[in-house]
Short mmCIF file of C-alpha atoms in Angstrom, two decimals:
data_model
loop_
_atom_site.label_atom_id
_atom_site.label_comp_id
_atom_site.label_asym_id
_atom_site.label_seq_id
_atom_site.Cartn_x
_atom_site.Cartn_y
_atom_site.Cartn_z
CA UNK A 1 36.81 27.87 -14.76
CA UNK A 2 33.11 28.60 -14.89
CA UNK A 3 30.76 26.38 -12.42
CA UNK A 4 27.39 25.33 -14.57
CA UNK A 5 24.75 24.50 -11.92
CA UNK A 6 21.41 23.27 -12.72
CA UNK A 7 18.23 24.69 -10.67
CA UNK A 8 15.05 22.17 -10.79
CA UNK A 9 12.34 25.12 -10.35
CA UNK A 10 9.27 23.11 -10.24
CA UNK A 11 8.66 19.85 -8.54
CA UNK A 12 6.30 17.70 -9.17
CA UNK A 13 3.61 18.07 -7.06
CA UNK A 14 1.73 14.47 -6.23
CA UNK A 15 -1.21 14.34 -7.78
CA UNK A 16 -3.38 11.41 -5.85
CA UNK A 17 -4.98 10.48 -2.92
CA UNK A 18 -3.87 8.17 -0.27
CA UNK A 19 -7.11 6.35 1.45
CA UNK A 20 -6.00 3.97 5.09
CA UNK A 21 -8.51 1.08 4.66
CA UNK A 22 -8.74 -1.30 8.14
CA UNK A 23 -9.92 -4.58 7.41
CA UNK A 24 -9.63 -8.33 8.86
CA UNK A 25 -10.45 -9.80 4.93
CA UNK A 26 -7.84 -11.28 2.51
CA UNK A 27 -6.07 -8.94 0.28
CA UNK A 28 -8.52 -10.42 -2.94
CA UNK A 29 -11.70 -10.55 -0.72
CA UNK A 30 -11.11 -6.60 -0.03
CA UNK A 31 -10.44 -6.18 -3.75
CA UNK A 32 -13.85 -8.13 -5.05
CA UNK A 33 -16.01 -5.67 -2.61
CA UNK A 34 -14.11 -2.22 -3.86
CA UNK A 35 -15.07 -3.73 -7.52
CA UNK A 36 -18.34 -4.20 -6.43
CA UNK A 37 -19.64 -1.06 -4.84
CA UNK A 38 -16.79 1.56 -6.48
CA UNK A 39 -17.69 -0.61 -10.31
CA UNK A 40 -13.81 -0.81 -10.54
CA UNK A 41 -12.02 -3.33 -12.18
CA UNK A 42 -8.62 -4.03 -10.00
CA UNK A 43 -6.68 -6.92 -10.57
CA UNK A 44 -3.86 -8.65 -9.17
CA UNK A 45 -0.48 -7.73 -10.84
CA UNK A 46 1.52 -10.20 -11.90
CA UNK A 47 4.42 -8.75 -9.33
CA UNK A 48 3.56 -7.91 -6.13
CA UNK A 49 5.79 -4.91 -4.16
CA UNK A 50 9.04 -6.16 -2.83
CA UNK A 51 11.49 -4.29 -0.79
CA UNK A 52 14.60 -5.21 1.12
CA UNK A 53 15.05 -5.08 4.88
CA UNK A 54 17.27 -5.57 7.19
CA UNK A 55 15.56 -9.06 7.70
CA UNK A 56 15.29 -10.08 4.36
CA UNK A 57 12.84 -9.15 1.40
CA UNK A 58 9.20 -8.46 2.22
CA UNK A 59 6.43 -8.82 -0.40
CA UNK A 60 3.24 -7.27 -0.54
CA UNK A 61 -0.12 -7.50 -2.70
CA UNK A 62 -0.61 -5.25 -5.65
CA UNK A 63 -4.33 -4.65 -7.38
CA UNK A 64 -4.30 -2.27 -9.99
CA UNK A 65 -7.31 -0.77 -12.11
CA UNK A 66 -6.65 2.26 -14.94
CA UNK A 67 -9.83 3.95 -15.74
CA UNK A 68 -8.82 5.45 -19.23
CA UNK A 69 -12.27 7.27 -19.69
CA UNK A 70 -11.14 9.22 -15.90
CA UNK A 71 -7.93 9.48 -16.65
CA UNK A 72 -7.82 7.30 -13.07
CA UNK A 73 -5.39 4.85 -11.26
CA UNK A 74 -6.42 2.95 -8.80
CA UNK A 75 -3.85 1.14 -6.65
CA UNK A 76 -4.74 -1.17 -4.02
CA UNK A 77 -1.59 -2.69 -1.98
CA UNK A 78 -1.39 -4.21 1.46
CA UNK A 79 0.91 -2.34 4.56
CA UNK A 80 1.62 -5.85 6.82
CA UNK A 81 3.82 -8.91 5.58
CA UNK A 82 4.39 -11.39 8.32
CA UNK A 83 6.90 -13.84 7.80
CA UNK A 84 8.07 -16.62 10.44
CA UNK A 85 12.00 -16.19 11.79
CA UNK A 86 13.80 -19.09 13.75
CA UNK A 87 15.84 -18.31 16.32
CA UNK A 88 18.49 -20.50 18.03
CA UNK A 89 19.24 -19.92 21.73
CA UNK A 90 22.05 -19.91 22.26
CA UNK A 91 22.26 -20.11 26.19
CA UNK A 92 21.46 -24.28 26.02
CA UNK A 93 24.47 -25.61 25.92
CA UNK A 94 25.35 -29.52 24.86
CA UNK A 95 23.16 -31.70 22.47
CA UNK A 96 19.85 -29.80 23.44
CA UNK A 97 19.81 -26.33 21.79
CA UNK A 98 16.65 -24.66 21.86
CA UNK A 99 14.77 -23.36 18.51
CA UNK A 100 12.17 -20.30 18.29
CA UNK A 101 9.50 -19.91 15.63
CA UNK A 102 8.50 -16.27 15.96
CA UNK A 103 7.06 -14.46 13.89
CA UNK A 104 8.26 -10.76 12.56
CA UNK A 105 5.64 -7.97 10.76
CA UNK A 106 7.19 -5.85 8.33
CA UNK A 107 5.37 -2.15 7.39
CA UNK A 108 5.52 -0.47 3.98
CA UNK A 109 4.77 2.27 5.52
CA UNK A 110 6.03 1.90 9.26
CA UNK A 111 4.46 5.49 10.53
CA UNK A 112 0.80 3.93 9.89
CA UNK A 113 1.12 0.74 11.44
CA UNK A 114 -2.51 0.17 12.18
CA UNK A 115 -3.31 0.28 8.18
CA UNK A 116 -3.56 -3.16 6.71
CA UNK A 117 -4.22 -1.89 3.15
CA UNK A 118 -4.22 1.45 1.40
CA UNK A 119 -6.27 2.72 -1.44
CA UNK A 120 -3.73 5.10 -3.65
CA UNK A 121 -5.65 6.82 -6.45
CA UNK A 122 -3.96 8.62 -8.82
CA UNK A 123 -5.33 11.07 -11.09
CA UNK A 124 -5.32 13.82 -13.47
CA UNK A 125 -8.81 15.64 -13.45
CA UNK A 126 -9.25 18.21 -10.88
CA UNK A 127 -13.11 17.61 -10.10
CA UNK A 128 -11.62 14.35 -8.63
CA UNK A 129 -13.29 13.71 -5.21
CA UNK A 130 -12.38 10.97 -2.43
CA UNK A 131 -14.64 12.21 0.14
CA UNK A 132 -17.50 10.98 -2.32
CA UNK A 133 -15.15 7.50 -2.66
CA UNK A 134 -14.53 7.04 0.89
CA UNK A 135 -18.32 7.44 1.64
CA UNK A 136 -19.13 4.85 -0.89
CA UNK A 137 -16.24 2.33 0.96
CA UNK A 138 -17.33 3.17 4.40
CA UNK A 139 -20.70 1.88 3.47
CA UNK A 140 -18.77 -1.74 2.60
CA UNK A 141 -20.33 -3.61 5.86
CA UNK A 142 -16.62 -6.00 6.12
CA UNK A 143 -14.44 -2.60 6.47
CA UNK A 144 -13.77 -1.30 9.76
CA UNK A 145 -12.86 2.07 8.58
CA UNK A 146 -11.40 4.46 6.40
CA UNK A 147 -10.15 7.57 6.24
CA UNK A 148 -8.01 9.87 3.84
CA UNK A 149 -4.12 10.24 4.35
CA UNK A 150 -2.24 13.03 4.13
CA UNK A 151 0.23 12.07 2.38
CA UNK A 152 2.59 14.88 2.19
CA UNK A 153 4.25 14.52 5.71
CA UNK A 154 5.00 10.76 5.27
CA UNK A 155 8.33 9.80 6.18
CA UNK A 156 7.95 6.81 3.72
CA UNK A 157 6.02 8.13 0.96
CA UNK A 158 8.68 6.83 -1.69
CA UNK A 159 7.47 3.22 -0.88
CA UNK A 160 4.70 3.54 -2.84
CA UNK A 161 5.81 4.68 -5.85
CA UNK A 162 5.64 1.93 -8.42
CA UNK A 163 6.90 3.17 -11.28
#
């Protein structure tokens, strides 16, 4: 009996750019200052990113902007979700048992846990450049800092594919 096997030859090679963007605003506040100094458009989807975890289901924000004259994607989500967790102790014993609000941070991408939002752009034009970008969103007085991401040696670069 003859064994077919199929060979992929060619994988796809990612084609964006993965900016770290550390900043105390709200997700929206971050996204009205990128349209206005970058002229983008990004808007909130209408579903945010949602992935399971051992805890439960976190959700983070999603801003989008296509460029169809660039041939551009620009993809703005947020890397922290907080949520509050109670926890019974169970040491008290009788009527008094003792309750704990705590509160538990979730990553998308756990290896860059200092990031609160990235900045994915995706494109198809090779005379893309971020440095040019990321000097134009370092100038943005209410970011801390940013800096490109290399991408390829994320452990957890398949959380932020959307599609």
């Amino acid at each position: 009996m003859a064994v077919q096997r199929l060979v992929l030859d060619t994988v796809a090679d990612d084609d964006y750019e993965l900016i770290a963007v550390h900043s105390s605003l709200v997700s929206y506040r971050l996204a009205y200052f990128l349209n206005k100094n970058l002229g983008l458009r990004l808007y909130r989807k209408n579903e945010d990113i949602y992935y399971n975890y051992k805890g439960g289901i976190a959700s983070y924000p999603l801003y989008q902007y296509e460029d169809h004259f660039h041939y551009n994607t620009f993809s703005l989500f947020g890397n922290k979700f907080k949520t509050s967790v109670v926890i019974e102790n169970s040491t008290s014993q009788g009527l008094f048992t003792s309750i704990e609000n705590t509160n538990k941070t979730t990553y998308l991408i756990p290896e860059l846990k200092n990031v609160d939002y990235f900045l994915k752009i995706e494109t198809e034009t090779i005379n893309f450049s971020g440095v040019t970008l990321l000097d134009t969103i370092l100038a943005i007085p209410q970011i801390i800092t940013a800096y490109l991401v290399d991408h390829q040696n994320l452990k957890s670069k398949n959380n932020i594919i959307f599609e």
